[in-house]
CSV table of C-alpha atoms and ligand atoms in Angstrom, one decimal:
chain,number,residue,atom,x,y,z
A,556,UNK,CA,-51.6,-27.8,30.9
A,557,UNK,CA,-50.7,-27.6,35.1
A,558,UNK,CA,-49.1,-30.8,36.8
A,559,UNK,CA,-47.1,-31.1,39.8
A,560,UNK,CA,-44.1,-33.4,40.4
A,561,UNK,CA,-42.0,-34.3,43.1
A,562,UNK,CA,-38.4,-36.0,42.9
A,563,UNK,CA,-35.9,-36.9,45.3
A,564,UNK,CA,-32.2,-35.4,45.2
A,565,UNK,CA,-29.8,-38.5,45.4
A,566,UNK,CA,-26.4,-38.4,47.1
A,567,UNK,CA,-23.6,-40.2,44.9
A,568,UNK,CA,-21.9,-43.2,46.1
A,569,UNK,CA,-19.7,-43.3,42.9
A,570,UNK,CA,-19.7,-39.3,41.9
A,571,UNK,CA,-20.1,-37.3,38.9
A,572,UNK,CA,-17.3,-35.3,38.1
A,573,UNK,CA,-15.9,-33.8,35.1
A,574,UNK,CA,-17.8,-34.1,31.4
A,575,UNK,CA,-17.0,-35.2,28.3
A,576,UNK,CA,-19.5,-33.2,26.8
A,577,UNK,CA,-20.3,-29.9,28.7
A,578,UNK,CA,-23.6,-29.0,26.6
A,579,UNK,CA,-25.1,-32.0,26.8
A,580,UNK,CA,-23.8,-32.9,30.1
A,581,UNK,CA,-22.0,-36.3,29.2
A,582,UNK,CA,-20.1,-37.7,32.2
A,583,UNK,CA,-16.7,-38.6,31.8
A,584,UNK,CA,-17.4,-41.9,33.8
A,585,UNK,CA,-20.5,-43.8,35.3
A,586,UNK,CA,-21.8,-43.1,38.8
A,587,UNK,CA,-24.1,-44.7,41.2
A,588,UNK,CA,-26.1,-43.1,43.8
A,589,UNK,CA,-28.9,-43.2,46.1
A,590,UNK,CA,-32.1,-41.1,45.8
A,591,UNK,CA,-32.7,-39.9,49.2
A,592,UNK,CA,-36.7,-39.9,50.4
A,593,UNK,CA,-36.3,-36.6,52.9
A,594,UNK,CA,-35.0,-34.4,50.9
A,595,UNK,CA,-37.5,-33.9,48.1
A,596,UNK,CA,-38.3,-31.1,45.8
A,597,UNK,CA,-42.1,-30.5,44.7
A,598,UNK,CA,-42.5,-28.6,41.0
A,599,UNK,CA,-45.9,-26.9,39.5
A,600,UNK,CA,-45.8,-26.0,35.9
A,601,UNK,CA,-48.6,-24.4,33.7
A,602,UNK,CA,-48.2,-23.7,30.4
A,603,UNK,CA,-50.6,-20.8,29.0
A,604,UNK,CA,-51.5,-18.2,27.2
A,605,UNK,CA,-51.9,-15.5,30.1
A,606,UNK,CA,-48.4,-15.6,30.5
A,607,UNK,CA,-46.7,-13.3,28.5
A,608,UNK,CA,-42.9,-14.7,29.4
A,609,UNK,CA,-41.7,-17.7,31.3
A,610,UNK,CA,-41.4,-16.9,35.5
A,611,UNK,CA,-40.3,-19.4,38.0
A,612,UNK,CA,-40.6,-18.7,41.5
A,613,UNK,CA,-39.2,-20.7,44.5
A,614,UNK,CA,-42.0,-20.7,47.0
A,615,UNK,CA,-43.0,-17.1,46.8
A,616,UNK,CA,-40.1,-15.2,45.7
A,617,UNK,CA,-39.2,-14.8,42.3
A,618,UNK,CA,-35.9,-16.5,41.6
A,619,UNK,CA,-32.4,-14.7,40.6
A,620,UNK,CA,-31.9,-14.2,36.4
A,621,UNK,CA,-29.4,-16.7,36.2
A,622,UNK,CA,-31.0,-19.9,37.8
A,623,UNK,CA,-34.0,-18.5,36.3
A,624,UNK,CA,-32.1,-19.2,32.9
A,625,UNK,CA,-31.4,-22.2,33.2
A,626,UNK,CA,-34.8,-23.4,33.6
A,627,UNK,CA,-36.2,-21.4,30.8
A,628,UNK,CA,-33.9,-22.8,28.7
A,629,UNK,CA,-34.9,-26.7,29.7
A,630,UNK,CA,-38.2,-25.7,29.4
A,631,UNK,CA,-37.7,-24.5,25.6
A,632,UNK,CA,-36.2,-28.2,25.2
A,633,UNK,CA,-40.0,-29.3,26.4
A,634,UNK,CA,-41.5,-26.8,24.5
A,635,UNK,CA,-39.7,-27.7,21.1
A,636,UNK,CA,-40.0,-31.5,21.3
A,637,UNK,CA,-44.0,-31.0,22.5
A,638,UNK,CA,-44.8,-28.0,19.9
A,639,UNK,CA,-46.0,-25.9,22.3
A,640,UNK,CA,-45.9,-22.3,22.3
A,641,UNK,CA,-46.7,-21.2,25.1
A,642,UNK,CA,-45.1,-19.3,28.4
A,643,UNK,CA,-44.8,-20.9,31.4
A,644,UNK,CA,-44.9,-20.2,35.2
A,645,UNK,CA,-43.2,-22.8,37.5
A,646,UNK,CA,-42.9,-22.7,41.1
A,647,UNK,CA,-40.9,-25.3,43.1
A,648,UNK,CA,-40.4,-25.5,47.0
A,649,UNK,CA,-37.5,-27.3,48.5
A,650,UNK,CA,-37.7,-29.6,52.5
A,651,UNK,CA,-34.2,-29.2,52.5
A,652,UNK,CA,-31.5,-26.5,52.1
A,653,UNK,CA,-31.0,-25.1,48.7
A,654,UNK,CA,-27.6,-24.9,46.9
A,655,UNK,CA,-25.3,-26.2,49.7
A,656,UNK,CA,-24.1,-29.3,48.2
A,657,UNK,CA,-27.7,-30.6,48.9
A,658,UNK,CA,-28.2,-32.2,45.2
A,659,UNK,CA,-31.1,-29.4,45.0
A,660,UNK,CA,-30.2,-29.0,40.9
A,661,UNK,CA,-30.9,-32.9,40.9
A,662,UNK,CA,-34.2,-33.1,42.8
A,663,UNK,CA,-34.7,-29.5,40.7
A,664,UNK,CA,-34.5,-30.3,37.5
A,665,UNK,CA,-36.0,-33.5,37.8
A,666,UNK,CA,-38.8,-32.3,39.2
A,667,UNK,CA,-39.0,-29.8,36.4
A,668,UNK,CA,-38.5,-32.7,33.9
A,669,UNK,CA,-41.2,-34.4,34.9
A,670,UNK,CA,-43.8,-31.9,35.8
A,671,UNK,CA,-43.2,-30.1,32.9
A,672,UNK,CA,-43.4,-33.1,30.0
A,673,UNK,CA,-46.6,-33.8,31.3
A,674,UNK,CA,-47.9,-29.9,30.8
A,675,UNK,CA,-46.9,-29.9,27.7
A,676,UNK,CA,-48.5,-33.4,26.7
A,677,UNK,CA,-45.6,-35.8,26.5
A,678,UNK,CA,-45.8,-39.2,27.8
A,679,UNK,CA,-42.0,-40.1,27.8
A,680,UNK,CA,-40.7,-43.4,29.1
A,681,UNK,CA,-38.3,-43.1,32.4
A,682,UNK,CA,-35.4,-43.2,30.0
A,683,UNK,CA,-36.6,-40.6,27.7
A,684,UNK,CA,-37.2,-38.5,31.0
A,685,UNK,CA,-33.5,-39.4,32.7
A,686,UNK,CA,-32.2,-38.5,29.2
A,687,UNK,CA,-34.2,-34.8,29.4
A,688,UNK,CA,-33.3,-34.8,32.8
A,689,UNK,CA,-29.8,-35.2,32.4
A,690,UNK,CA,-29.3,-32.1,29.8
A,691,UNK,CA,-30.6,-30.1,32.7
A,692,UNK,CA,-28.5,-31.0,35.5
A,693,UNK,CA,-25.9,-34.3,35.4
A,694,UNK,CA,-26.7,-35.7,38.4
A,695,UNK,CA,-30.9,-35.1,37.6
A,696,UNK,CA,-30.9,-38.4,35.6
A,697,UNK,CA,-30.4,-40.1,38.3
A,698,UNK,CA,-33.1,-38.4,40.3
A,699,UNK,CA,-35.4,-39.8,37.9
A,700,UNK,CA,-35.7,-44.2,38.8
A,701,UNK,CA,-35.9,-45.4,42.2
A,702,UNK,CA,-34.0,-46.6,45.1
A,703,UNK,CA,-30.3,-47.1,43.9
A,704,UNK,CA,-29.5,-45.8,41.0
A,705,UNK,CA,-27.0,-46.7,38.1
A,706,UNK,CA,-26.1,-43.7,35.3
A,707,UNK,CA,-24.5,-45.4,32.5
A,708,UNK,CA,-21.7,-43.1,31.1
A,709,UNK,CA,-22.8,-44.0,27.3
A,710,UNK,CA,-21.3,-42.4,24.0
A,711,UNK,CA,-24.5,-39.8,23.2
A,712,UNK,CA,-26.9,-38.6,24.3
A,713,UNK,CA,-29.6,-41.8,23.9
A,714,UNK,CA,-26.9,-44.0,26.0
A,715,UNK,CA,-26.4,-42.0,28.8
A,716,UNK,CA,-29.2,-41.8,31.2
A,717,UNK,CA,-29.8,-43.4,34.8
A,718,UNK,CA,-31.3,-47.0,35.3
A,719,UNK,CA,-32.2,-48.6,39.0
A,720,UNK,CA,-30.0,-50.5,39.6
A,721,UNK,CA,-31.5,-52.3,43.1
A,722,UNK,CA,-35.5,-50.9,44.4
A,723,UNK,CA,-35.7,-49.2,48.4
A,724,UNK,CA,-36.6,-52.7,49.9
A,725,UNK,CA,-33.4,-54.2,48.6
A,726,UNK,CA,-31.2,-52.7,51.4
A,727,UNK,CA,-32.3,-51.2,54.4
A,728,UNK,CA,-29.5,-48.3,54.5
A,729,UNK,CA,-29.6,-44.6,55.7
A,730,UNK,CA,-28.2,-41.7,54.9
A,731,UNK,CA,-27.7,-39.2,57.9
A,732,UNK,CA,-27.3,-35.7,56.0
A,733,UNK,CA,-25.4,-33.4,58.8
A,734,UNK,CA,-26.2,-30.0,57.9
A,735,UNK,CA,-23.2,-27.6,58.8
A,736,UNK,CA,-24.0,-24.8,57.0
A,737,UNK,CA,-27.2,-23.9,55.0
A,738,UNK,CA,-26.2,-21.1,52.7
A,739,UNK,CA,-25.3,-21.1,49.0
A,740,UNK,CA,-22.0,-22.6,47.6
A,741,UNK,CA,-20.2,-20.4,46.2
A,742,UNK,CA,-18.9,-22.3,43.7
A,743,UNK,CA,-21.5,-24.3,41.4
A,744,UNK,CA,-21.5,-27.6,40.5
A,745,UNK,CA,-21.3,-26.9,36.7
A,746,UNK,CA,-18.1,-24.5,37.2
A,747,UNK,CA,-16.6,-27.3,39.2
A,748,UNK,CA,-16.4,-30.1,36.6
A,749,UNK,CA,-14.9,-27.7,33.8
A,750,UNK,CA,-12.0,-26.1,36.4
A,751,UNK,CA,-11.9,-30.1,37.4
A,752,UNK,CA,-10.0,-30.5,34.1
A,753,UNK,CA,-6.8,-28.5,35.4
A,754,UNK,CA,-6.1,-31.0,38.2
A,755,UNK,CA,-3.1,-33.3,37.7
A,756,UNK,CA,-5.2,-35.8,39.8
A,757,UNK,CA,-8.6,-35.6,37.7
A,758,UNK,CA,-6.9,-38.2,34.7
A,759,UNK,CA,-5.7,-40.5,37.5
A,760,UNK,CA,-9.6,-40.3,39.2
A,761,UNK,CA,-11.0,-40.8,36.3
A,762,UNK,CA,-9.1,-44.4,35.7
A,763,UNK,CA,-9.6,-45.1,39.6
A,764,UNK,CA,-13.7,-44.8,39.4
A,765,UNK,CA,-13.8,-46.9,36.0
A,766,UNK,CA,-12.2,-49.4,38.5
A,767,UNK,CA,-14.0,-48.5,41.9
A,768,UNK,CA,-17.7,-48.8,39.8
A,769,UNK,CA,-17.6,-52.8,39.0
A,770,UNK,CA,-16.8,-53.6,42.8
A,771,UNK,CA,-19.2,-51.0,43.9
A,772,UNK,CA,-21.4,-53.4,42.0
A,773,UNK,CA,-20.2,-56.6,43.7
A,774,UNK,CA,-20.8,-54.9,47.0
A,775,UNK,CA,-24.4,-54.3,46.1
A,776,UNK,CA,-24.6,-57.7,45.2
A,777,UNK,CA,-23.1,-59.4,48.2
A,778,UNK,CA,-25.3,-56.7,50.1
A,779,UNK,CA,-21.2,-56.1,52.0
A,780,UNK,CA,-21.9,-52.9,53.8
A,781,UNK,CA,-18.1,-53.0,54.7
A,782,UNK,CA,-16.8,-52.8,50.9
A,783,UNK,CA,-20.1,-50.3,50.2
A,784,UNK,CA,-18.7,-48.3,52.7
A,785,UNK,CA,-15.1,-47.7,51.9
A,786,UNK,CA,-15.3,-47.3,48.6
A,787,UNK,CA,-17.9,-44.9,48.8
A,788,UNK,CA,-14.8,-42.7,51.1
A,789,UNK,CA,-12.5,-43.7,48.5
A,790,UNK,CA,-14.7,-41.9,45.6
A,791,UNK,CA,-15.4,-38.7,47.9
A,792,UNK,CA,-11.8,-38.0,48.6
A,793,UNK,CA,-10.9,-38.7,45.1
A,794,UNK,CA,-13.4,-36.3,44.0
A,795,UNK,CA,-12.8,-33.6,46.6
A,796,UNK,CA,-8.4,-34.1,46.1
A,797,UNK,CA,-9.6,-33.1,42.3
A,798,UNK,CA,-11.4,-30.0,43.7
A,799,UNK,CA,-9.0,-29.1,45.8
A,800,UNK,CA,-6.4,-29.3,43.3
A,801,UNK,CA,-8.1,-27.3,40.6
A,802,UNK,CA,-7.3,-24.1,38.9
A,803,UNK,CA,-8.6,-22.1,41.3
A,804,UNK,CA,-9.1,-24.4,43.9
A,805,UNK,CA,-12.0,-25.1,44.9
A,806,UNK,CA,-12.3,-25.8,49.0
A,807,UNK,CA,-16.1,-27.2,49.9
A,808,UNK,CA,-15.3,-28.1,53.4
A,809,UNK,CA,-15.4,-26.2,56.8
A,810,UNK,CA,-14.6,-26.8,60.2
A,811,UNK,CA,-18.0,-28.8,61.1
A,812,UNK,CA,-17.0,-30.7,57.7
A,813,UNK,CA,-14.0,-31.8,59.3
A,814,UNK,CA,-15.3,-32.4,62.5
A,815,UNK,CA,-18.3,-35.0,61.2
A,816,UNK,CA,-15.3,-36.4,59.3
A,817,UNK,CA,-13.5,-37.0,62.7
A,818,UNK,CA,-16.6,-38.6,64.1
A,819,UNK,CA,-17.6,-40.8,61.4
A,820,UNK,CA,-13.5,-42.5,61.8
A,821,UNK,CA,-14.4,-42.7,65.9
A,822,UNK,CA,-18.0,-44.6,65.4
A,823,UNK,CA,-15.8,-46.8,63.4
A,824,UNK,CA,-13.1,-47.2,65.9
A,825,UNK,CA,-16.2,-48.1,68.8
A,826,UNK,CA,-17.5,-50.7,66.0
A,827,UNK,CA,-20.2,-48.8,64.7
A,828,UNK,CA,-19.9,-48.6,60.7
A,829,UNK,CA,-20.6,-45.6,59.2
A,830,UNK,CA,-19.1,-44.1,56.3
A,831,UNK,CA,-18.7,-39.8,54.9
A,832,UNK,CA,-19.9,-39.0,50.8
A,833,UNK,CA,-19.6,-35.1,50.7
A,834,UNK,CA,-20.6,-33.4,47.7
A,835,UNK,CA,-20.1,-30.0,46.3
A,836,UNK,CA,-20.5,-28.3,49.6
A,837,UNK,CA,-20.0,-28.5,53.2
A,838,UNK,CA,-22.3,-31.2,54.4
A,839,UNK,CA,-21.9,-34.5,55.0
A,840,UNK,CA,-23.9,-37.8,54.5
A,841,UNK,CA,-23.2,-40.2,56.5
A,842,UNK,CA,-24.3,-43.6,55.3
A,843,UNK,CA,-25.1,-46.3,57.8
A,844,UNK,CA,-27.3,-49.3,58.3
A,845,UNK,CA,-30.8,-48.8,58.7
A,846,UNK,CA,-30.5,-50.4,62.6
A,847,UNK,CA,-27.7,-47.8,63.6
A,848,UNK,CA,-29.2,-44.7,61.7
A,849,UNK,CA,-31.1,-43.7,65.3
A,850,UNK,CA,-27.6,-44.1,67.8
A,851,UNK,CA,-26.1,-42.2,65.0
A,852,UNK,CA,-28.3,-39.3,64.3
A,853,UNK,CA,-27.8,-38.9,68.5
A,854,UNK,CA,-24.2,-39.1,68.6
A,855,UNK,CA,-24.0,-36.5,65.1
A,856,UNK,CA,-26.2,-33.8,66.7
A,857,UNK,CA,-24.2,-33.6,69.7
A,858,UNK,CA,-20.9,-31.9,67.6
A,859,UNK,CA,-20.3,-28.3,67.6
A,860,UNK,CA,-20.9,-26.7,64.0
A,861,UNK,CA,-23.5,-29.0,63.6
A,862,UNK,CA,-27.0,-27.5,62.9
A,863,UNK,CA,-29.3,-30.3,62.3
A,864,UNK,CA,-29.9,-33.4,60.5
A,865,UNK,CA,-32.0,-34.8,57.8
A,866,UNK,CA,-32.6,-39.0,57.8
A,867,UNK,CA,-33.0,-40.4,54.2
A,868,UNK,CA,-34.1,-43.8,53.7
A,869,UNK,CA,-34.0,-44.3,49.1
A,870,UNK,CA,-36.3,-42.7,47.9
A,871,UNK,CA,-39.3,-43.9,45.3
A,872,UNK,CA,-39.0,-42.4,41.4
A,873,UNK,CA,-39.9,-39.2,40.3
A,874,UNK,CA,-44.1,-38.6,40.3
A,875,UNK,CA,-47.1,-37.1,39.3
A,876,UNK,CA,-49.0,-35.6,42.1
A,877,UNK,CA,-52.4,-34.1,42.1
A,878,UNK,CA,-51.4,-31.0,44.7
A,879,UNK,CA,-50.6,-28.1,42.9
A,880,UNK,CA,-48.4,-25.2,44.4
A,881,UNK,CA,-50.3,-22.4,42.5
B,965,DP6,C1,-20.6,-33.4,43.3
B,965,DP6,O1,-25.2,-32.4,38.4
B,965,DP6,O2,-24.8,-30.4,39.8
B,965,DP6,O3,-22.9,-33.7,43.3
B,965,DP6,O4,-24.4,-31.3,35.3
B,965,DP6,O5,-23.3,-29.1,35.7
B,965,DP6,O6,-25.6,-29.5,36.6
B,965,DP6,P1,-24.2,-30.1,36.3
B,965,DP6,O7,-23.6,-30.7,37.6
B,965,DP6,P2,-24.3,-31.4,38.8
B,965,DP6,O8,-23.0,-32.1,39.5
B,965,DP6,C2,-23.1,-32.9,40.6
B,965,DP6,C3,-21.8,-33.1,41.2
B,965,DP6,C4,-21.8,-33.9,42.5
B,965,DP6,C5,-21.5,-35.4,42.3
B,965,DP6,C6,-22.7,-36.2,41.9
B,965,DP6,O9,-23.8,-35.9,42.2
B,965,DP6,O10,-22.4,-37.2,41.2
């Protein structure tokens, strides 16, 4: 009752934010995204009767009560559909930066999803796993298919789960994650969308993104990186005007935010495309064509408050792996 599973986070091109159910995590709108291959997490979980309470460690170190929570509580979901009874030990090991806007709770819990249904004996379909997924942590679901990724907002809990939407090979685009600060938000994700209801601007997102997802769509389909591009800006100020405007605010970005921001408009202005997606934290993907990601990365590294840089191509579904971390 030990497998091992690796999952991809996914940055959002069309973001999640706000729910319409907060227990089971029901968006308020559909979002699209792109599961990114670099910044993966890897999950071991063995279910057995040595263990006399569920532990989960990150790497080495046991994690804090709280997140610890969390996944004791998904893995109780696991438990009660598989009928098993008993404790588990999971450990899970990042190759990126936890908790700072990162997607880490996406790669996370899918990881968990996976590795753990297959401990306990499950063999769920990729829906059944986006929909377990998805309880965990929103954005999970769509850490669960391949490439580039579609959650359809649904009505329940059966309709809303992730689907992909186009495989790796259909576009050959990159993701440049600047890194401009590694430590832990201190704001979370799930505190986010419920103080996202106090913003007078989160009713008019919410109408703009039901509007912004069907010509996301078109620009997938006429591969226009152009359109792609500047909607995907569109949907992260949106999103961060909502945060910003929430009761209490919420303020993700610092100066190297800003100054990646700056950049991204001057590549444009020299002719080089490349558009900003931020998520809930200070760092910045930068999405560009596969041909410019090298010029790119260059130019990125050079700006003060800039510590590094991760390239993502998409990333394949969530696996089985045979390497165990324990
Ligand atoms: C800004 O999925 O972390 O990254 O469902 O409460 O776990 P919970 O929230 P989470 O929210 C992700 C928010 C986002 C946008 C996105 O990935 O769509």
């Amino acid at each position: 009752m030990k497998k091992t599973a690796i999952a991809p986070a996914n940055i959002a091109f069309i973001k999640y934010w706000g729910k319409k159910d907060e227990e089971l995590r029901l968006p308020e709108t559909g979002s699209i995204s792109m599961s990114l291959d670099h910044c993966l997490t890897t999950t071991t979980v063995e279910f057995d009767k040595q263990y006399s309470h569920d532990l989960f460690y990150y790497g080495l170190e046991l994690a804090p009560p709280q997140e610890s929570a969390r996944v004791f509580e998904h893995l109780d979901r696991i438990r009660d559909r598989a009928s098993v009874a008993h404790y588990a030990k999971v450990v899970t090991q990042n190759s990126f930066p936890k908790g700072s806007g990162n997607a880490s709770s996406a790669s996370g819990f899918a990881a968990l999803t996976v590795a753990a249904a297959a401990a306990a004996g499950l063999s769920l379909s990729e829906k059944e796993l986006s929909i377990l997924a998805r309880i965990g942590s929103g954005s999970a679901c769509r850490s669960i298919p391949e490439g580039f990724v579609e959650w359809i907002e649904g009505n329940d809990s059966e309709t809303s789960y992730a689907r992909c939407l186009y495989p790796c090979s259909y576009w050959d685009l990159t993701d440049v994650l600047v890194i401009v600060d590694s430590s832990c938000k201190k704001v979370g994700s799930s505190q986010g969308h419920t103080a996202s209801k106090q913003s007078i601007f989160h009713a008019p997102r919410i109408h703009e993104v039901r509007k912004l997802l069907p010509q996301m769509k078109n620009a997938f389909e006429k591969k226009d990186f152009r359109q792609l591009g500047e909607l995907i800006e569109k949907d992260t100020i949106y999103m961060h005007a909502v945060m910003m405007s929430s009761t209490p605010p919420i303020y993700y970005w610092n100066a190297g935010t800003m100054a990646v921001i700056q950049a991204v408009c001057d590549l444009r202005e020299e002719g080089t495309l490349a558009y900003f997606s931020i998520d809930a934290g200070p760092n910045v993907h930068v999405i560009c064509e596969g041909k410019n990601a090298h010029s790119i990365d260059q130019k990125l590294k050079t700006i003060s408050g800039v510590y590094s840089t991760i390239i993502n191509k998409p990333a394949e579904r969530a696996h089985i792996v045979n390497n165990h971390l324990f």
